[in-house]
Coordinates of N, CA, C and O in Angstrom, one line a residue:
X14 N -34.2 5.4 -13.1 CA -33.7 5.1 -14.4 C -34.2 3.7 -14.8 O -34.3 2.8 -14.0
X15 N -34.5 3.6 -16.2 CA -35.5 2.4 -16.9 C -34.1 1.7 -17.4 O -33.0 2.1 -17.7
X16 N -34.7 0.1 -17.4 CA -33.5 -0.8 -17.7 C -32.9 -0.3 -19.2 O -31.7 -0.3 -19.4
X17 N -33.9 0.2 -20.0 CA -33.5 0.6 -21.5 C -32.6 1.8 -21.5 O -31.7 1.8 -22.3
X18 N -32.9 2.8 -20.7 CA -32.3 3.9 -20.4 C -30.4 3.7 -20.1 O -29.4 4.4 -20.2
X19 N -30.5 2.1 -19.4 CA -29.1 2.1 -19.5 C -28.4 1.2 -20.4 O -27.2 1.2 -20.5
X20 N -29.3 0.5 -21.2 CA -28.6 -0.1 -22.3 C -28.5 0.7 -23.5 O -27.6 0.6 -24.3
X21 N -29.8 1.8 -23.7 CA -29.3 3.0 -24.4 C -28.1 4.0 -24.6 O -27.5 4.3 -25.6
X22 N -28.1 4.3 -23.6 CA -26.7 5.1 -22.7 C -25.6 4.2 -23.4 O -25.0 4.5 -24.4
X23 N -25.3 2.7 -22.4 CA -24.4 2.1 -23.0 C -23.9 1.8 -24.5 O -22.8 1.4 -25.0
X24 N -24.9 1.9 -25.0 CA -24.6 1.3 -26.5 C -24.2 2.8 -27.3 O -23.5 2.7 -28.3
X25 N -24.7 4.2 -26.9 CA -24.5 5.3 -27.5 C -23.1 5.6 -26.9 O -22.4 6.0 -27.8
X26 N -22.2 5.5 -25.6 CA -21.3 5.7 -25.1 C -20.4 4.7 -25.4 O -19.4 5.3 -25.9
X27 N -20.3 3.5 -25.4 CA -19.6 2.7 -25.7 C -19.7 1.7 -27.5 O -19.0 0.7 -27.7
X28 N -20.3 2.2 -28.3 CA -20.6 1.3 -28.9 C -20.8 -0.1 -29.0 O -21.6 -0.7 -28.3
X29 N -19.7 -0.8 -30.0 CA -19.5 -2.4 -30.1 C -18.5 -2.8 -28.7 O -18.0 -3.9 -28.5
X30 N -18.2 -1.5 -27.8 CA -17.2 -2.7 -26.9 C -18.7 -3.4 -25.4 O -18.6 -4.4 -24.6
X31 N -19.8 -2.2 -25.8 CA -20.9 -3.1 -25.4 C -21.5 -4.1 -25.5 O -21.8 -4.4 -26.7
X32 N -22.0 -5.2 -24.4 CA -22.1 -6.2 -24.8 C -23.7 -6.6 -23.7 O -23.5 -6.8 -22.5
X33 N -24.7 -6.7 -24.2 CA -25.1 -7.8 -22.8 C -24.9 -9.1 -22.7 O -24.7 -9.7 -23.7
X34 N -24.8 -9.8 -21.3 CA -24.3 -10.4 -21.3 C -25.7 -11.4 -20.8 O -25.5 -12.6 -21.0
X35 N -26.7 -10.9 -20.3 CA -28.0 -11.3 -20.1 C -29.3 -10.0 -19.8 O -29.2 -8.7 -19.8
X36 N -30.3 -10.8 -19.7 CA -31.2 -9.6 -19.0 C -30.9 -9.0 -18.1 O -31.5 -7.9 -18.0
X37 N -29.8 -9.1 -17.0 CA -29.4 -8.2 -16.1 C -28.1 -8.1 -16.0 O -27.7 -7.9 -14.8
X38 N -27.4 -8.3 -16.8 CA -26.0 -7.9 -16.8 C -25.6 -7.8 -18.4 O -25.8 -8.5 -19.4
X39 N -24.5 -6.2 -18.0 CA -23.6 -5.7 -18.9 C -22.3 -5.7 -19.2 O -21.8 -5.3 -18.2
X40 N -21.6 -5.9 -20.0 CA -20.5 -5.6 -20.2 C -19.5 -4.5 -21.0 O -19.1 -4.9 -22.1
X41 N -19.0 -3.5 -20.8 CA -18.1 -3.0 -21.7 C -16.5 -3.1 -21.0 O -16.0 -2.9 -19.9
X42 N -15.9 -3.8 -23.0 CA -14.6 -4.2 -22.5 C -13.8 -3.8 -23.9 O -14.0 -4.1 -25.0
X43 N -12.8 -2.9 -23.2 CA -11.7 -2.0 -24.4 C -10.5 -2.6 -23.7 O -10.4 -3.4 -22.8
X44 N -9.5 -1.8 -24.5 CA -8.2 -2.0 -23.8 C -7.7 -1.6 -23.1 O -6.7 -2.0 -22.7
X45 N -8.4 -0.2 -22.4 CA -7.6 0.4 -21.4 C -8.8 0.0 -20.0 O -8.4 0.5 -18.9
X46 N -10.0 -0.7 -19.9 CA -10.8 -1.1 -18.9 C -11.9 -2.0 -18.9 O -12.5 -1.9 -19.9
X47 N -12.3 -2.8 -18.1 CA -13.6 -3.4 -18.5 C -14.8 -2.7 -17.1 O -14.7 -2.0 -16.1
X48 N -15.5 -3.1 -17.6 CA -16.9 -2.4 -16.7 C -18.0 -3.6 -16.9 O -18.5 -4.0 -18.0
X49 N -18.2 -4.2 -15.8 CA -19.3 -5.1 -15.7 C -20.6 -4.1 -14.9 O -20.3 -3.3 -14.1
X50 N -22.0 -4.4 -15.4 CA -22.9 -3.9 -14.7 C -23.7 -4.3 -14.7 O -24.3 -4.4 -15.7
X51 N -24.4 -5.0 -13.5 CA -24.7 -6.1 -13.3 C -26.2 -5.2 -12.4 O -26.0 -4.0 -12.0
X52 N -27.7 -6.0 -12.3 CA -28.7 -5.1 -12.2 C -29.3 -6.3 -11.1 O -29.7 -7.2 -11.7
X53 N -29.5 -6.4 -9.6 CA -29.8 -7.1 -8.6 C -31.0 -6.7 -8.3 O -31.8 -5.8 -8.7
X54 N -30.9 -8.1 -7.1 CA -32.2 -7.5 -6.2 C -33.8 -7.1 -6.5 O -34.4 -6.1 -6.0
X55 N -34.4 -8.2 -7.4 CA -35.7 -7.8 -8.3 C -35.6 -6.8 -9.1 O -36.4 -5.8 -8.9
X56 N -34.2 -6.7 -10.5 CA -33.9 -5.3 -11.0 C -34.3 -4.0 -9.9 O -34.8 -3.0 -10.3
X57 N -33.9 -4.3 -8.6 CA -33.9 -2.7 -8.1 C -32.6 -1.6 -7.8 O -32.5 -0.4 -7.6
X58 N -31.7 -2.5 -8.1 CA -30.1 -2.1 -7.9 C -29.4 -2.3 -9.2 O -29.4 -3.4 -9.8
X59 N -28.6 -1.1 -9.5 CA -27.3 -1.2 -10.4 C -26.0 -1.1 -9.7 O -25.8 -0.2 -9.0
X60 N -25.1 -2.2 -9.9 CA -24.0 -2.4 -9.5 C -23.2 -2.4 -10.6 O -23.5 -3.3 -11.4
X61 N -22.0 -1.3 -10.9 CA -20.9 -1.3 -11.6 C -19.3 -1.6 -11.1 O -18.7 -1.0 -10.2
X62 N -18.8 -2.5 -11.8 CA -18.1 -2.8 -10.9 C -16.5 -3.0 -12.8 O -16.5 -3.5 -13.9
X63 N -15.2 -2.1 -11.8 CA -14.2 -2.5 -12.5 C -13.0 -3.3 -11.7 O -12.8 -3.1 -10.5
X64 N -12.4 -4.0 -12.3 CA -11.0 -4.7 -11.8 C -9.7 -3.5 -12.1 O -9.4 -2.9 -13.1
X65 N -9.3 -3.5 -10.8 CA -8.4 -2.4 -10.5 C -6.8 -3.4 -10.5 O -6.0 -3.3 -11.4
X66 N -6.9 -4.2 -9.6 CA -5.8 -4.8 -9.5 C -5.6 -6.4 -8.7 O -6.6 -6.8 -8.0
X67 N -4.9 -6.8 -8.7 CA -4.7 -7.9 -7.4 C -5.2 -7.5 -5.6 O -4.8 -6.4 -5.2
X68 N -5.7 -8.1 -5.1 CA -5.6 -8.4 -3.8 C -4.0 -7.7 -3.2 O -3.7 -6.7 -2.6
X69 N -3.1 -8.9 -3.7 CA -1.7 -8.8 -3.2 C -1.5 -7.7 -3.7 O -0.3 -7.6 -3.5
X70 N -1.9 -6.6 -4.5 CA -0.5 -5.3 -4.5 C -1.7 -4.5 -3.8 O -1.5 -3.3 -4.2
X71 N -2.5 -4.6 -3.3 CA -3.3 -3.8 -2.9 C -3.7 -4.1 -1.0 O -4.6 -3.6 -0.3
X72 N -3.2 -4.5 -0.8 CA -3.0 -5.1 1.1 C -2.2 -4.2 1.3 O -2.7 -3.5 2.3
X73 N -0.9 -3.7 0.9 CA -0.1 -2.8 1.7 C -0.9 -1.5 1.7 O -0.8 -0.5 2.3
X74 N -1.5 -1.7 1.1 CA -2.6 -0.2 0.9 C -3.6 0.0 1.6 O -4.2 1.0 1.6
X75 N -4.1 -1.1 2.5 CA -5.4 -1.1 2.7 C -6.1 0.1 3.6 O -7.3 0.5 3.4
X76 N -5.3 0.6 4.5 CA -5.6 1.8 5.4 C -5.7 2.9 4.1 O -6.7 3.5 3.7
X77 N -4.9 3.0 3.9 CA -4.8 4.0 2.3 C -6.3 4.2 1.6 O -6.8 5.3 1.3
X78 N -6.7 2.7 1.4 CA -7.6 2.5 0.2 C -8.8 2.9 0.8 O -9.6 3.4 0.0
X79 N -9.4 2.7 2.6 CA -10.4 2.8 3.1 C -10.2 4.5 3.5 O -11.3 4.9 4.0
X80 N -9.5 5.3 3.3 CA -9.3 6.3 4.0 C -10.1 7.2 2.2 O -10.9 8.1 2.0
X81 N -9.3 6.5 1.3 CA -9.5 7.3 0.3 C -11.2 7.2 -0.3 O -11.7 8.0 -1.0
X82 N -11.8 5.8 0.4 CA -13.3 5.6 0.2 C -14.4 6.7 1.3 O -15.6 6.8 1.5
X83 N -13.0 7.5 2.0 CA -14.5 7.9 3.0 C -14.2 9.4 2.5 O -15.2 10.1 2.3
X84 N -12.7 10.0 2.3 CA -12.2 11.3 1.6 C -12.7 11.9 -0.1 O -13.2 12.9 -0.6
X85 N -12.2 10.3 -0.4 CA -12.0 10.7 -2.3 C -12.8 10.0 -3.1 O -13.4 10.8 -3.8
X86 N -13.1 8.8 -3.4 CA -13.7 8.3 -4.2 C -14.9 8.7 -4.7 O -15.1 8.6 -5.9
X87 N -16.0 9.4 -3.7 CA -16.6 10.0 -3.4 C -18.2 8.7 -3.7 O -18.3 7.9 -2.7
X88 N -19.0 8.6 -4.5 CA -20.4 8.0 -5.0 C -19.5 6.4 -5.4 O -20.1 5.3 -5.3
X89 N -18.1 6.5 -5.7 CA -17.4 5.1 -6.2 C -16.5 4.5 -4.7 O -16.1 5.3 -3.9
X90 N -16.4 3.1 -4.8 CA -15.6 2.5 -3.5 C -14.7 1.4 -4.0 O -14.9 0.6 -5.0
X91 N -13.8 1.5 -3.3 CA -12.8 0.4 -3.3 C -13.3 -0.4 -3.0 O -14.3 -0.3 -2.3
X92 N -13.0 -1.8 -3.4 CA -14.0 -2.9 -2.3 C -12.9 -4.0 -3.1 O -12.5 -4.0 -4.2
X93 N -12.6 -4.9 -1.8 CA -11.9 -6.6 -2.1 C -12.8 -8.0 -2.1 O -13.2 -8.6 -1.1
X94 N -12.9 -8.3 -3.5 CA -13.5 -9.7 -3.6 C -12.7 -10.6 -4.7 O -12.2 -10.4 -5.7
X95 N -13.1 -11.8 -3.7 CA -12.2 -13.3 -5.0 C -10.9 -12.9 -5.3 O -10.5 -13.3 -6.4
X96 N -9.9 -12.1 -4.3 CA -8.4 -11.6 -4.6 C -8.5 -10.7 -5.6 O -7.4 -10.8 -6.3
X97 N -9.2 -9.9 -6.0 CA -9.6 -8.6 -6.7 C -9.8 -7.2 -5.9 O -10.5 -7.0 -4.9
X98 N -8.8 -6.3 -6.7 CA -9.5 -5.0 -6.2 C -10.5 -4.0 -7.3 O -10.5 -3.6 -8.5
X99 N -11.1 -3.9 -6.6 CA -12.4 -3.3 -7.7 C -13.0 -2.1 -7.3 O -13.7 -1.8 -6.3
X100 N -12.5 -1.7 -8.1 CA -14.0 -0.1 -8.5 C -15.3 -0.1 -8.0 O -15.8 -1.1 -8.6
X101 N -16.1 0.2 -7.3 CA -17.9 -0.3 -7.6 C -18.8 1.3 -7.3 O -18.9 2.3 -6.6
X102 N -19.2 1.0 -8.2 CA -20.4 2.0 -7.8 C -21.7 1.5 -7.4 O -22.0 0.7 -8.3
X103 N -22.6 1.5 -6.7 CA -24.0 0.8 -6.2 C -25.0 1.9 -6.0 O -25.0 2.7 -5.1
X104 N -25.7 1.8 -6.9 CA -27.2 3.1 -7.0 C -28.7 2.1 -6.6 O -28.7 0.9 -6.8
X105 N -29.6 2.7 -6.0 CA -30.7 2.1 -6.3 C -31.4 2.7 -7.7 O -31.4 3.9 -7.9
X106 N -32.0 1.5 -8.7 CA -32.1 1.9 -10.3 C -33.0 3.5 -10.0 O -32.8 4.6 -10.5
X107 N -34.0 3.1 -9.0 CA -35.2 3.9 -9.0 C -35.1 5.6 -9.0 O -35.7 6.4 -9.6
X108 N -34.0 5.8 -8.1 CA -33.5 7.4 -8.0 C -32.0 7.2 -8.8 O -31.0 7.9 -8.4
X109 N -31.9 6.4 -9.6 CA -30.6 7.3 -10.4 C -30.9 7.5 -11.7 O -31.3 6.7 -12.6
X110 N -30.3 9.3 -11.9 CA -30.7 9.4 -13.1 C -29.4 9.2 -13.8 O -28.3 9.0 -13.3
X111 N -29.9 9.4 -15.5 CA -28.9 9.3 -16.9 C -27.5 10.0 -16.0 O -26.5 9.3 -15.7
X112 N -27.8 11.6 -15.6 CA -26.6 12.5 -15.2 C -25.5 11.6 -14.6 O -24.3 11.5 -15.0
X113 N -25.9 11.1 -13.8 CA -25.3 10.8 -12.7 C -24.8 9.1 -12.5 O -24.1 8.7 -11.7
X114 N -25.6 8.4 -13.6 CA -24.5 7.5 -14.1 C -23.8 7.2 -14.9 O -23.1 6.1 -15.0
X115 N -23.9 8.6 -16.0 CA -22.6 8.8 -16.6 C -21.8 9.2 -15.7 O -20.7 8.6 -15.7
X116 N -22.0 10.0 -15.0 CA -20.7 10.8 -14.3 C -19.9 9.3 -13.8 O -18.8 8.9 -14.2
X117 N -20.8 8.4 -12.8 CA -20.5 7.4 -12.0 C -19.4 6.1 -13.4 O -18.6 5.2 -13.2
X118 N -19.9 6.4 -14.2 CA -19.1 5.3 -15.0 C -17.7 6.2 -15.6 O -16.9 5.6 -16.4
X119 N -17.4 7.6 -15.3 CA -16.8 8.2 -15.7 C -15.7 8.1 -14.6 O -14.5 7.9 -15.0
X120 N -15.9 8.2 -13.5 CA -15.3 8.2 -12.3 C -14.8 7.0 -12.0 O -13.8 6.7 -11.4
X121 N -15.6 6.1 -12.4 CA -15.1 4.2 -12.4 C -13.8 4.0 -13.4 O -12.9 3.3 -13.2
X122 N -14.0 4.8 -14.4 CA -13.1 4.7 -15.6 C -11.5 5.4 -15.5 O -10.4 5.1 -15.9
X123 N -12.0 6.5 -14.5 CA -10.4 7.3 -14.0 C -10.2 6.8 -13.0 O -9.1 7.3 -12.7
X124 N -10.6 5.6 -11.6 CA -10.6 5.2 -10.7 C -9.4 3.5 -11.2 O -8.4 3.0 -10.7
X125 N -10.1 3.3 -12.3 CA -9.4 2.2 -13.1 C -7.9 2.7 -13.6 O -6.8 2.2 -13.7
X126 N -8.2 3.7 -14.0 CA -7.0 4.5 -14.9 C -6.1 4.8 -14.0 O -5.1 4.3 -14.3
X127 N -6.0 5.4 -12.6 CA -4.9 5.7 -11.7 C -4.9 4.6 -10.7 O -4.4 4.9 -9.6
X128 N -5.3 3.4 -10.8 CA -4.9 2.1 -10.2 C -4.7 2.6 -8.5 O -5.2 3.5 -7.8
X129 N -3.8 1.7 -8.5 CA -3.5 2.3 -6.7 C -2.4 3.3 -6.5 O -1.9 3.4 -5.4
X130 N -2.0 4.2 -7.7 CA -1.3 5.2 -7.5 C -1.3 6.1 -6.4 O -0.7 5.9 -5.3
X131 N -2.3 7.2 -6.7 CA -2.8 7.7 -5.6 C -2.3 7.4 -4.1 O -1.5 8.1 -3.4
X132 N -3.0 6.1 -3.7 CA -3.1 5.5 -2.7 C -1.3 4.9 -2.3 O -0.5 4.9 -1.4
X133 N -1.3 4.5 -3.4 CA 0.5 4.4 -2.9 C 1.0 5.8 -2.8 O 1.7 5.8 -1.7
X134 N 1.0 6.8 -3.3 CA 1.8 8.1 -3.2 C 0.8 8.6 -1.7 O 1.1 9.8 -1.7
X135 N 0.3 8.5 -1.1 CA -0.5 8.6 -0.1 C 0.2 7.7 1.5 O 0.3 7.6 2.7
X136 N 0.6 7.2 0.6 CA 1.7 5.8 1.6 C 2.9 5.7 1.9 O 3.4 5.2 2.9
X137 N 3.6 6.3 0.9 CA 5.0 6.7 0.5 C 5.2 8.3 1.6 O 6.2 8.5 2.3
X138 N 4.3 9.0 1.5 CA 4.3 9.9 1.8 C 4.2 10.0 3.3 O 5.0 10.6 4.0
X139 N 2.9 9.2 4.0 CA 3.3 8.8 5.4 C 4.2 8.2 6.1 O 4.5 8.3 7.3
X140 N 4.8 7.5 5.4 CA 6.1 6.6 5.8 C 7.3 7.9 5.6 O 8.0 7.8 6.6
X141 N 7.7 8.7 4.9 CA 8.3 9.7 5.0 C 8.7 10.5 6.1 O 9.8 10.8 6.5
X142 N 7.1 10.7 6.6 CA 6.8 11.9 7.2 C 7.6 11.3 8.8 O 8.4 11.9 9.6
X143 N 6.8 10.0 8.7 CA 7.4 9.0 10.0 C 9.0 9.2 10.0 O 9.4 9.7 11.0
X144 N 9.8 9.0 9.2 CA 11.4 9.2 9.1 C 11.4 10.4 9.6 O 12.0 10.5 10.6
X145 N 10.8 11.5 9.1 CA 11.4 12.8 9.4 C 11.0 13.1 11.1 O 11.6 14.0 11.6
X146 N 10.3 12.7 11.5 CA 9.5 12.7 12.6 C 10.7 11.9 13.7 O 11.4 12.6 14.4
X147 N 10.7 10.6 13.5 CA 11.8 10.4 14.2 C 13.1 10.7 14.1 O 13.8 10.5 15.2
X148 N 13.8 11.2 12.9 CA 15.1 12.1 12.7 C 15.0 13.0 13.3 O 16.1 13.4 13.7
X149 N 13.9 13.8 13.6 CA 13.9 15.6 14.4 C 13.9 15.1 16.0 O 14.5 15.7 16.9
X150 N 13.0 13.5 16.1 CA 13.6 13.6 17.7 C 14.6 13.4 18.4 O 15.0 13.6 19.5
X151 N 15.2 12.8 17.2 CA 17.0 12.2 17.8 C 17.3 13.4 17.4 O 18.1 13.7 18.2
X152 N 17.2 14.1 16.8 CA 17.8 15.9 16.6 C 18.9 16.0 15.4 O 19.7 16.9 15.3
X153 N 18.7 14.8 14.4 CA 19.2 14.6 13.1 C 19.0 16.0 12.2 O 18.0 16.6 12.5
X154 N 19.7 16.4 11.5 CA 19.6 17.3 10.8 C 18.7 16.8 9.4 O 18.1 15.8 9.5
X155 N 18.7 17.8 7.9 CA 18.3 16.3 7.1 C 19.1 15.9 6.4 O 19.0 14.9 5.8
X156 N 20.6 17.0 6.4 CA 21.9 15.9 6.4 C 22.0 14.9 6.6 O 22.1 14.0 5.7
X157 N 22.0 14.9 7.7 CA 22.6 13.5 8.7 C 21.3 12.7 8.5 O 21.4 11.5 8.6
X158 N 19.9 13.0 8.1 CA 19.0 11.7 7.8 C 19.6 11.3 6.3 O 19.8 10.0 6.2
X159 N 19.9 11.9 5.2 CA 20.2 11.9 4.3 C 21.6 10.7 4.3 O 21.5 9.9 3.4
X160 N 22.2 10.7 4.8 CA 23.9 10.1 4.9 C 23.5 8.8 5.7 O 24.3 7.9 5.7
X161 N 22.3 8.8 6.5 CA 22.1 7.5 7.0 C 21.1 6.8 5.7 O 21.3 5.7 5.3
X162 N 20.4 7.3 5.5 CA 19.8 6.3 4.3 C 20.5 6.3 3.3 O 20.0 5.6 2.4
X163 N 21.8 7.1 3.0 CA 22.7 6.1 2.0 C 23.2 5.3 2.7 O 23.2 4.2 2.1
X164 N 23.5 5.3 3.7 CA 24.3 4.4 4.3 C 23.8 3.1 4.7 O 24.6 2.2 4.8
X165 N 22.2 2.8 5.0 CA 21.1 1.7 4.8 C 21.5 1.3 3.0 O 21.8 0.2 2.7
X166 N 21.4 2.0 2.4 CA 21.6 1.7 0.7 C 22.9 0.7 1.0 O 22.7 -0.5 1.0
X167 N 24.1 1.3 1.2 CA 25.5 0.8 0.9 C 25.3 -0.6 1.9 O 25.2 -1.8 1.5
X168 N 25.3 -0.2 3.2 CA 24.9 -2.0 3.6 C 24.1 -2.7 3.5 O 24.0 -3.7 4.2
X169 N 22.9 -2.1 2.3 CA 21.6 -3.5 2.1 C 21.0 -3.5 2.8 O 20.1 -4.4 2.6
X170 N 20.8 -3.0 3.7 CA 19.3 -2.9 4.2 C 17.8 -2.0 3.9 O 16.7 -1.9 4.4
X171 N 18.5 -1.4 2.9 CA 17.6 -0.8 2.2 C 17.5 -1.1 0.7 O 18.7 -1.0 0.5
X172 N 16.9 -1.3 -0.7 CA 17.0 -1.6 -1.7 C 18.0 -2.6 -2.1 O 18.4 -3.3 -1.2
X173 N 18.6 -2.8 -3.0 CA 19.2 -4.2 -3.3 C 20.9 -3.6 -3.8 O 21.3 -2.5 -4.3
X174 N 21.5 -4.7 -3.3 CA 23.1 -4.8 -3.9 C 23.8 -5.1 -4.9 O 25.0 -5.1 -5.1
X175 N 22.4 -5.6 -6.0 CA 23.1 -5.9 -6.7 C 22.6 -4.7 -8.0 O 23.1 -4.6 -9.1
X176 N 21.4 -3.7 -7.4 CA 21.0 -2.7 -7.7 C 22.7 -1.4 -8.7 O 23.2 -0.6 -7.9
X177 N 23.1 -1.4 -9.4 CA 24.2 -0.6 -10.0 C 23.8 1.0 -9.3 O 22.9 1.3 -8.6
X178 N 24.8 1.6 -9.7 CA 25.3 3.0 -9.1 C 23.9 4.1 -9.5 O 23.2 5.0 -9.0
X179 N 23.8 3.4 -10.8 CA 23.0 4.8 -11.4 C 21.2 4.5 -10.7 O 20.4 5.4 -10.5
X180 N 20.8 3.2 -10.4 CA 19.7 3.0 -9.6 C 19.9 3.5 -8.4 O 19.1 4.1 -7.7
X181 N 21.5 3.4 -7.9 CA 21.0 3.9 -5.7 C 21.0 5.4 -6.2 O 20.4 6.0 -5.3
X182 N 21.4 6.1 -7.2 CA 21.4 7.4 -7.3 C 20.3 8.0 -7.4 O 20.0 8.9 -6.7
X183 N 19.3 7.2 -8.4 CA 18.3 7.6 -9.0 C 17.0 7.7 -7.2 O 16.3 8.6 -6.8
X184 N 17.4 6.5 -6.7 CA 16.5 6.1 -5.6 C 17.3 7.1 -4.5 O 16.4 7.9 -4.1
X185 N 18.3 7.2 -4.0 CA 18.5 8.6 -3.5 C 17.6 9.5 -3.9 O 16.5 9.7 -3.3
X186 N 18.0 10.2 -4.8 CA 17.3 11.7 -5.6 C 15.8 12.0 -5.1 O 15.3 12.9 -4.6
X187 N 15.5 10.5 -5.7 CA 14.0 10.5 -4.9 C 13.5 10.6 -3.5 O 12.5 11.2 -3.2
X188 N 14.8 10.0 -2.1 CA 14.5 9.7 -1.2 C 14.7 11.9 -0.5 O 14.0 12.6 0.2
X189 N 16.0 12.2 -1.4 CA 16.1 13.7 -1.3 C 14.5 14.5 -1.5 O 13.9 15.3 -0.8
X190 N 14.2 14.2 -2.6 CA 13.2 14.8 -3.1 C 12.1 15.2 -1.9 O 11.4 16.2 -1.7
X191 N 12.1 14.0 -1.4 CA 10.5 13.6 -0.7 C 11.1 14.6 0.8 O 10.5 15.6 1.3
X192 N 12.1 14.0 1.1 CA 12.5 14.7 2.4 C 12.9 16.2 2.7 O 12.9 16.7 3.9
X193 N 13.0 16.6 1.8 CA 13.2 18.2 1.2 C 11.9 19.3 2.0 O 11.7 20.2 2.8
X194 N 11.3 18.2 0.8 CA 10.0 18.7 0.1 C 9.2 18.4 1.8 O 8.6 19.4 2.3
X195 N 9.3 17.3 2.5 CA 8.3 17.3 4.1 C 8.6 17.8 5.1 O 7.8 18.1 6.1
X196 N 10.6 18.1 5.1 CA 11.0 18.5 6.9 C 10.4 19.2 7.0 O 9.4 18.9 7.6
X197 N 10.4 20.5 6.5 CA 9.5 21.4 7.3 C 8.3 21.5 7.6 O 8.0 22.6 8.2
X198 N 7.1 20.5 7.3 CA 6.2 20.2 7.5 C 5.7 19.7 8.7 O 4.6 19.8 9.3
X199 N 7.2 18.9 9.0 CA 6.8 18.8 10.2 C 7.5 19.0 11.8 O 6.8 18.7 12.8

């Protein structure tokens, strides 16, 4: 792909939120994402790169986040720099065509768009699985796991006390939800 070919692309896909920012770097910046693309290495490399979120909400994820770069992301990667979590895609210019760095800036854009959801509901869900796992070996019903994690609720060791009736309900429901939905799973 020719340097023009992607400032073409860019300016046809993005209009005015396109911007260069020099001879080898781009910018498009709206309100729901920014996209830097930056062209290295004696223009032989395109690097696209979005800000996802903080460092700090993105650490409790980290097994999460690497699991989902070798499963899901697929041609895009998580990657942590300067307390940033970021989007990237990395092509060499030479073998990437138009196709496929649309698709790659398309995938950067829904990658931005579901933040660390995903990967949190990927985490939520192991930690679950763990509760019910050690409830079936003490031979807990999911009653009786159910009545103990209100019962972490009511003495504070779980969510907060000063949390009102209609929050431990709401955070119950959920905790029902999930546990329902895994014992027999496992």
């Amino acid at each position: 792909m020719h340097i023009s070919q992607i400032q073409s692309t860019l300016q046809a896909k993005f209009g005015e939120s396109f911007q260069a920012i020099g001879d080898e770097c781009y910018e498009v910046n709206t309100d729901e994402f920014k996209l830097l693309f930056i062209l290295s290495d004696r223009l032989s490399w395109l690097r696209i790169l979005t800000p996802i979120t903080t460092a700090a909400n993105a650490n409790t994820f980290l097994q999460e986040l690497l699991t989902a770069n070798f499963d899901d992301t697929l041609e895009n990667r998580y990657a942590l720099h300067q307390d940033v979590l970021w989007g990237v895609f990395q092509h060499r210019l030479e073998s990437l065509d138009p196709e496929d760095f649309s698709v790659a800036i398309e995938r950067l854009i829904n990658l931005k768009k579901s933040g660390v959801n995903p990967v949190f509901t990927q985490f939520v869900t192991q930690k679950v699985r763990e509760i019910v796992r050690v409830a079936k070996l003490r031979g807990d019903t999911l009653q009786q796991t159910m009545q103990t994690l209100d019962r972490f609720y009511a003495e504070g060791l779980m969510g907060d006390l000063e949390e009102g009736a209609a929050a431990r309900e709401s955070m119950m429901g959920a905790w029902r939800y999930q546990l329902t939905r895994l014992w027999d799973e496992e």
